[in-house]
Backbone as CSV, one residue per row, in Angstrom:
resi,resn,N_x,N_y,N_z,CA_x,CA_y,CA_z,C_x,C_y,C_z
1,UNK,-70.609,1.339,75.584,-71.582,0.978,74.583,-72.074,-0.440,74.869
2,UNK,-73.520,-0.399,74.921,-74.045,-1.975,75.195,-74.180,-2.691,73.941
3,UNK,-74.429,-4.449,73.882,-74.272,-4.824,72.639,-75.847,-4.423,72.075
4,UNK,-76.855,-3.745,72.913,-77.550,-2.957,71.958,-77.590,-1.824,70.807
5,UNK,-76.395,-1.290,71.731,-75.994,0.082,71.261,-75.028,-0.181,69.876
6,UNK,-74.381,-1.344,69.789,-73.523,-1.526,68.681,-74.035,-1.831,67.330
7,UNK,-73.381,-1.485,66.357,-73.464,-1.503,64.913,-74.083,-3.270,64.935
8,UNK,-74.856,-3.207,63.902,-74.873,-4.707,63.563,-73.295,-4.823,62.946
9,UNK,-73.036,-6.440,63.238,-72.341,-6.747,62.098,-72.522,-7.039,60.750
10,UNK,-71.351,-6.759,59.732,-71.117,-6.845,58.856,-70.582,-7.954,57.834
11,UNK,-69.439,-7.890,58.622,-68.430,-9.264,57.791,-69.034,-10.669,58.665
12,UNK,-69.005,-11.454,57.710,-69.705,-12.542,57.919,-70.540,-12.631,58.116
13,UNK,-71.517,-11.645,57.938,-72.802,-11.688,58.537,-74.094,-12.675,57.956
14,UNK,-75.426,-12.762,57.683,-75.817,-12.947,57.196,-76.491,-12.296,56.064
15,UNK,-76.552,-10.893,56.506,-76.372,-10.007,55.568,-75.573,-9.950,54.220
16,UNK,-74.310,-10.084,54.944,-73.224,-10.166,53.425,-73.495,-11.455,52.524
17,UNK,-73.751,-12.324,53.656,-73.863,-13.756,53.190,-75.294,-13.735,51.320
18,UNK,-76.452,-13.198,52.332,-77.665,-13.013,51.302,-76.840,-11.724,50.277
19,UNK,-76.377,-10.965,50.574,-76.050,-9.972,49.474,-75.330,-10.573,48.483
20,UNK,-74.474,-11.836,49.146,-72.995,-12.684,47.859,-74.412,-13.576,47.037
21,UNK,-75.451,-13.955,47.767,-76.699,-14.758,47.076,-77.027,-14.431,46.098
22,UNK,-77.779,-12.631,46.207,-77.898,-12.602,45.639,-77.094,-11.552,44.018
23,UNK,-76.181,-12.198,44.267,-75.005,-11.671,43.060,-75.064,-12.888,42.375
24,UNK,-74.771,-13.897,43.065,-74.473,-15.097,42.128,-76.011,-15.604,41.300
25,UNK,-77.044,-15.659,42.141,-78.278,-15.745,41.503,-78.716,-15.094,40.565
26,UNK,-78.138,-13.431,40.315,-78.329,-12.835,39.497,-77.396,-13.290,38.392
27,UNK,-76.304,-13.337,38.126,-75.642,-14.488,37.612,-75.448,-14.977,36.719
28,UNK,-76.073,-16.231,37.247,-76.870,-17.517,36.923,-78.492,-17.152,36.061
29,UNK,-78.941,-16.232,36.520,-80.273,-16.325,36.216,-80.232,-17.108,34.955
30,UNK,-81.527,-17.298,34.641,-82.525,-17.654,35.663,-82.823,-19.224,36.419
31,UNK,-81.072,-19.510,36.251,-81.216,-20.788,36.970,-81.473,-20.754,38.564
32,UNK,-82.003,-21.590,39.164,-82.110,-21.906,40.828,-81.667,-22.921,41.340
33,UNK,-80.950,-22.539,42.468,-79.995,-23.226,43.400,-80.439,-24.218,44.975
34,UNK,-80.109,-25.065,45.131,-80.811,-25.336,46.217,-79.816,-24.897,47.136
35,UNK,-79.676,-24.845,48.960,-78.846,-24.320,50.009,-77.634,-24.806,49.469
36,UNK,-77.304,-25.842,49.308,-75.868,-26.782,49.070,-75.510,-26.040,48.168
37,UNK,-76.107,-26.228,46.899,-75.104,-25.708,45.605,-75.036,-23.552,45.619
38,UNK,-75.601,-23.221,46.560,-75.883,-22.181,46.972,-74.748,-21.727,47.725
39,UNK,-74.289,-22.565,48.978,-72.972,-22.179,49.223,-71.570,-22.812,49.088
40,UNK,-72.124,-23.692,48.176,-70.742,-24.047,47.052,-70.113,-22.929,46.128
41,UNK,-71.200,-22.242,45.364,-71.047,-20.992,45.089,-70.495,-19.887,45.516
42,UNK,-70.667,-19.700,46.631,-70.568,-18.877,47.513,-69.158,-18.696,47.911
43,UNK,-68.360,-20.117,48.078,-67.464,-20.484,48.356,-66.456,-19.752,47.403
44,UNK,-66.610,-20.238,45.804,-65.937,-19.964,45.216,-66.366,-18.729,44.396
45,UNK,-67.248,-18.204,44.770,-67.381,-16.350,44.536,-66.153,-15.743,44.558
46,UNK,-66.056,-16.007,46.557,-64.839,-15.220,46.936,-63.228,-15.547,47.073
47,UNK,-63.609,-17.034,46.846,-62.198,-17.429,46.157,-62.301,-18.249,44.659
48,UNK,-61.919,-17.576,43.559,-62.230,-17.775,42.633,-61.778,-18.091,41.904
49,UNK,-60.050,-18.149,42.310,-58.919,-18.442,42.020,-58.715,-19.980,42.438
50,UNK,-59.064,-20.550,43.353,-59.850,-21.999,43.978,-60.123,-22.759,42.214
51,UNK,-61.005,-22.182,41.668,-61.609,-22.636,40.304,-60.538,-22.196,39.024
52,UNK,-60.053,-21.733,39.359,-59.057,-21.264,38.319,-58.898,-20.234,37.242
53,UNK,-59.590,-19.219,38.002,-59.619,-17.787,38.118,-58.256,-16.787,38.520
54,UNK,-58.235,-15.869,37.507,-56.339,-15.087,37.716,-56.574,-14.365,39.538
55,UNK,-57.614,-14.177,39.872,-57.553,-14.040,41.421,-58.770,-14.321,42.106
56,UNK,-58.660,-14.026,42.583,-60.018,-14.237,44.250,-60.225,-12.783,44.974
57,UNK,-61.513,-12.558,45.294,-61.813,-11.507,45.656,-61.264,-11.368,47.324
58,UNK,-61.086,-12.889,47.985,-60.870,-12.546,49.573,-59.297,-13.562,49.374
59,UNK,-58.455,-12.740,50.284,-57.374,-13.123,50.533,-56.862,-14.872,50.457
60,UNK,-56.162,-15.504,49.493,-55.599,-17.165,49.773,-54.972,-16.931,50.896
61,UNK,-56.127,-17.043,52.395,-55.261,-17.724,53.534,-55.545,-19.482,53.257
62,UNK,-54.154,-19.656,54.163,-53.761,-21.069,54.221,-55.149,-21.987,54.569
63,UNK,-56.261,-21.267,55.998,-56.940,-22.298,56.503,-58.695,-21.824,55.570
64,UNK,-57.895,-21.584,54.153,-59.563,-21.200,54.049,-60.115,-22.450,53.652
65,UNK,-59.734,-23.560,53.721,-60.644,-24.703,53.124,-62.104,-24.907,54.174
66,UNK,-61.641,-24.468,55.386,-62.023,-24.199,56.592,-63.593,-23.834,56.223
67,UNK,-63.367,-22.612,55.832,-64.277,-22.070,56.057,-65.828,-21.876,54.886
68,UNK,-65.532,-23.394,53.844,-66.654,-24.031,53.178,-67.566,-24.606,54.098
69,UNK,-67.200,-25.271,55.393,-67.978,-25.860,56.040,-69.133,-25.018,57.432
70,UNK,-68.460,-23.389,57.509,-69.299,-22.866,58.309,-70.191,-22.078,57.026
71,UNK,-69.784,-22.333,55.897,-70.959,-21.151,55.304,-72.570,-21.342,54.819
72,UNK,-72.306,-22.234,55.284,-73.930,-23.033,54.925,-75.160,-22.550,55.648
73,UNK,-74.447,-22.383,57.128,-75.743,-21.647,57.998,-76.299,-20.030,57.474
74,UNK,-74.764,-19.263,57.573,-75.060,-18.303,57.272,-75.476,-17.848,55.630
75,UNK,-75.085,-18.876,54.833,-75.928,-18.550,53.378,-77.494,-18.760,53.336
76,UNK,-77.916,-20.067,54.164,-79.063,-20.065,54.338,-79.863,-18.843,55.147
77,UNK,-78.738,-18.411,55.997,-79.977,-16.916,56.679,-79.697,-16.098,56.005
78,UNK,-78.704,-15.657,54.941,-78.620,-14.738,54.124,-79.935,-14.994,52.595
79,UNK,-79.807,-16.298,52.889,-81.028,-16.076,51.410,-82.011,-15.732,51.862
80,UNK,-82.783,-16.443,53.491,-83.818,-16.642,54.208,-84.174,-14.976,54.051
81,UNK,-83.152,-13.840,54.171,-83.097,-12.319,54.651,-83.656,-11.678,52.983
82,UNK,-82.545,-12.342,52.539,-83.188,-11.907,50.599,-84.472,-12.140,50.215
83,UNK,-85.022,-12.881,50.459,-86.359,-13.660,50.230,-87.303,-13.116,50.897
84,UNK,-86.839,-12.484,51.602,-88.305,-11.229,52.614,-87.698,-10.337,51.853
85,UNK,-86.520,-9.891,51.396,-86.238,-8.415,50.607,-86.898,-8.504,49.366
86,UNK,-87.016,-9.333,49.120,-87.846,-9.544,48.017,-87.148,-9.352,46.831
87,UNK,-85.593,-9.638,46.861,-84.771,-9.590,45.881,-84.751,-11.256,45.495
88,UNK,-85.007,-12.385,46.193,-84.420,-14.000,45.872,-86.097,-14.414,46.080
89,UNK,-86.732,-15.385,45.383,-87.829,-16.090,45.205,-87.682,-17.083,45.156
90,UNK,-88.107,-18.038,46.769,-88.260,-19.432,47.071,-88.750,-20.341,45.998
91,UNK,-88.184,-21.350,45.205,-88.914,-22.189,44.855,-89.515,-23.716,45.368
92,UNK,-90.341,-23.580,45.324,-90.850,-25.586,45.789,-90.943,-26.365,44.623
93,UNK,-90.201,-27.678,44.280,-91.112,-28.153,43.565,-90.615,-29.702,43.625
94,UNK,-90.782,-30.461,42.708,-90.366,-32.071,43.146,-88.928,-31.918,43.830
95,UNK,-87.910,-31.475,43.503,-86.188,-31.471,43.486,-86.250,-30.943,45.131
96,UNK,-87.499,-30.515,45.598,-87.368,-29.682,47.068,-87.347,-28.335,46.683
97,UNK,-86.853,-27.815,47.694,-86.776,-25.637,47.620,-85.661,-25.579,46.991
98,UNK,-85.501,-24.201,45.962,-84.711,-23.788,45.265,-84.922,-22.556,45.711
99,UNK,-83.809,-21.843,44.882,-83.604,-20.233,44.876,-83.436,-19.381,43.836
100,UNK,-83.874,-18.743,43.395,-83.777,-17.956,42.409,-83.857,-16.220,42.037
101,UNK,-83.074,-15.658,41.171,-83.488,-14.156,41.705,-84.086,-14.150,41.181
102,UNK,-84.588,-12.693,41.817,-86.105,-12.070,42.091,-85.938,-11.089,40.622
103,UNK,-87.046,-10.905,39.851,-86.659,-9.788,38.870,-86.221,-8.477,38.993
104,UNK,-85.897,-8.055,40.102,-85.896,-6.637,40.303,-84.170,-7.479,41.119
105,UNK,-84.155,-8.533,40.947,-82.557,-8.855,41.759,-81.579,-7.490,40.673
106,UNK,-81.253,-7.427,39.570,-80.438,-6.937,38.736,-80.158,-5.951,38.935
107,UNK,-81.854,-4.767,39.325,-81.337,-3.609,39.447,-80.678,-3.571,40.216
108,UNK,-80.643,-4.258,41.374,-80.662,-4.110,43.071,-78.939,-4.208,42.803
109,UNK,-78.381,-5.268,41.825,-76.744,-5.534,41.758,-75.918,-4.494,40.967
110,UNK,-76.474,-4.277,40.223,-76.232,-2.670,39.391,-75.783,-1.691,39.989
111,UNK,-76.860,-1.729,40.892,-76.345,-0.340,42.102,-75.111,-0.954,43.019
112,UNK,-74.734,-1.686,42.953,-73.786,-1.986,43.795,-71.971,-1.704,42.744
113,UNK,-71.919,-0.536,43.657,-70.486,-0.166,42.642,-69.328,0.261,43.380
114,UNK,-69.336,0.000,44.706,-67.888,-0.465,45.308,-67.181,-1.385,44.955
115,UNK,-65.886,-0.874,45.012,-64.592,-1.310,44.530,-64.999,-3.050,44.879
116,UNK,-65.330,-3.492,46.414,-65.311,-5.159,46.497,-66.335,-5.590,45.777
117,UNK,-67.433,-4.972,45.858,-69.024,-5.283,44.970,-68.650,-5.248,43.561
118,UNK,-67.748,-4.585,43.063,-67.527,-4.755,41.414,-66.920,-6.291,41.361
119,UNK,-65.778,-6.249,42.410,-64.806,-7.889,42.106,-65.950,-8.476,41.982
120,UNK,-66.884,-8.685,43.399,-67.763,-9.804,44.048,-68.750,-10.316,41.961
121,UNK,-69.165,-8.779,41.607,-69.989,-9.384,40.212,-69.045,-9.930,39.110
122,UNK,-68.168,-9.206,39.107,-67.266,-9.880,37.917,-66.445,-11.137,38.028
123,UNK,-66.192,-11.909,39.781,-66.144,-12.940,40.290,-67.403,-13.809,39.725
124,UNK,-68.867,-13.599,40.041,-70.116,-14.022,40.022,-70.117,-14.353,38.317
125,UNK,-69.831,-13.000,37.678,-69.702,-13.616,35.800,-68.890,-14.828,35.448
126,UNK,-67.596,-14.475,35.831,-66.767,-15.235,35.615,-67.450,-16.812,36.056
127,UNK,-67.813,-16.779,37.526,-68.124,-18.304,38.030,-69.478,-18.649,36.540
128,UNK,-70.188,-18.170,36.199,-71.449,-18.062,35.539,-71.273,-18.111,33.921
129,UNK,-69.972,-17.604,33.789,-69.552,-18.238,32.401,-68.758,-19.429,31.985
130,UNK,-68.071,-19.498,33.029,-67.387,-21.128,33.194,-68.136,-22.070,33.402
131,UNK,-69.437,-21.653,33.939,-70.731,-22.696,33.787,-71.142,-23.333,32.608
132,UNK,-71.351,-22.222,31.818,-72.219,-22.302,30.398,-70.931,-22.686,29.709
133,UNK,-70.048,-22.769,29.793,-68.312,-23.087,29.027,-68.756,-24.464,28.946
134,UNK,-68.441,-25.214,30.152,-68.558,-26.772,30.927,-69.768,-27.326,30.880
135,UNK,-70.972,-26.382,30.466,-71.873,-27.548,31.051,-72.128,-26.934,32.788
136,UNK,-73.436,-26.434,33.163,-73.941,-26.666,34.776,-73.149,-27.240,35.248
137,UNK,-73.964,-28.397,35.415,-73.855,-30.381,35.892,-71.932,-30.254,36.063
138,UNK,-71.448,-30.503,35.083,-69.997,-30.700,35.359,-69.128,-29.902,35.822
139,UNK,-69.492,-28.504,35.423,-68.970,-27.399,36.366,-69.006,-27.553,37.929
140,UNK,-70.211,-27.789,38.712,-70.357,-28.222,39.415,-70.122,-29.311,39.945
141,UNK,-69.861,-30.360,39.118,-69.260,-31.393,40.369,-67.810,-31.082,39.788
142,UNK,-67.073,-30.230,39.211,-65.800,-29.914,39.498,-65.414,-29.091,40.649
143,UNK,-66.287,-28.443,41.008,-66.334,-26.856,42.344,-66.154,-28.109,43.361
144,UNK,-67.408,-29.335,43.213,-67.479,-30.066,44.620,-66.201,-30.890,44.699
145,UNK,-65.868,-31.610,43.430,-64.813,-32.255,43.721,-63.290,-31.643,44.327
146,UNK,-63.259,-30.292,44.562,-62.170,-29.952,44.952,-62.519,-29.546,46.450
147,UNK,-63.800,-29.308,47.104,-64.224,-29.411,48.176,-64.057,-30.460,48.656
148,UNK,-64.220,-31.854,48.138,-64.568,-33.017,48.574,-62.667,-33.344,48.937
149,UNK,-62.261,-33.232,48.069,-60.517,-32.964,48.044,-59.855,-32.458,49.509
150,UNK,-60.428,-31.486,49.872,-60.417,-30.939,51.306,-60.887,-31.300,52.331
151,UNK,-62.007,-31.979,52.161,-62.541,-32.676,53.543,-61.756,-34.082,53.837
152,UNK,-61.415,-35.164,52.611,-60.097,-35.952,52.547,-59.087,-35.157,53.494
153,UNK,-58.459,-34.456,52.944,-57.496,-33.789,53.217,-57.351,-33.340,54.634
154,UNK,-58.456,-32.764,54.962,-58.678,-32.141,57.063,-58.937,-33.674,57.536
155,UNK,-59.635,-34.374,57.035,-59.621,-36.000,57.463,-58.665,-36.718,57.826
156,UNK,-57.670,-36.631,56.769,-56.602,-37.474,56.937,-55.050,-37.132,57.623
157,UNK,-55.289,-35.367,58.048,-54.475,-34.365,58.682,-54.991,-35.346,60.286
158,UNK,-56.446,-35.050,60.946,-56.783,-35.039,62.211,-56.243,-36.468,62.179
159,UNK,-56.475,-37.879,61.414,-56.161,-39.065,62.371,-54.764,-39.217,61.848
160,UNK,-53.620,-38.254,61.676,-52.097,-38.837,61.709,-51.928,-38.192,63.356
């Protein structure tokens, strides 16, 4: 089999990436996200337990702090992919580009009723009601401050 001939990928893809987009955007509605707070989100979708949630939809491995810092590319081509699906709607405006779902985002999450796609929305509520609990604004720089916690942390691991 040539790598023509093969399945796209899946996991990690950018695909999955825009599909976790647009769960959390739906969400949130009808708030909009810029890339950053987009895969801050993202982050703690699938570990949710991170925020202080009774679990997480993807496994507590040890090196997942890791893997906040590759998801940025692929959330951005996952929204970039939503945004021609015409499920996520670019915004411009002073603050720069935002993101937001698309009105027809809901049905599109509705239909999604596999066993991980149920965690992934009721992960997405949960992150989306602890919002409106806290306050946006402070919710959010609590998600970052425990990111920021980790980059300390891989920082001060590499120069011992």
């Amino acid at each position: 089999m040539t790598s023509e001939d093969a399945p796209p990928a899946l996991f990690n893809s950018s695909l999955e990436a825009g599909i976790r987009a647009v769960v959390i955007l739906d969400a949130f509605a009808p708030s909009a996200f810029d890339i950053a707070t987009l895969s801050l989100l993202d982050y703690y979708l699938v570990h949710a337990g991170d925020a202080g949630a009774r679990d997480s939809v993807h496994p507590d491995l040890e090196a997942r702090e890791g893997e906040y810092f590759v998801r940025r590319r692929l959330v951005e081509e996952g929204t970039a992919l939503m945004v021609r699906g015409f499920l996520v709607d670019r915004i411009h405006d002073d603050r720069g580009i935002s993101f937001r779902a698309h009105e027809i985002a809901g049905a599109m999450v509705s239909l999604m009723n596999t066993p991980y796609n149920k965690r992934l929305k009721e992960a997405a509520e949960w992150l989306a009601e602890r919002a409106e609990e806290q306050g946006l604004e402070k919710f959010l720089v609590e998600l970052r401050t425990g990111i920021d916690r980790w980059t300390l942390e891989i920082i001060g691991d590499q120069q011992q």
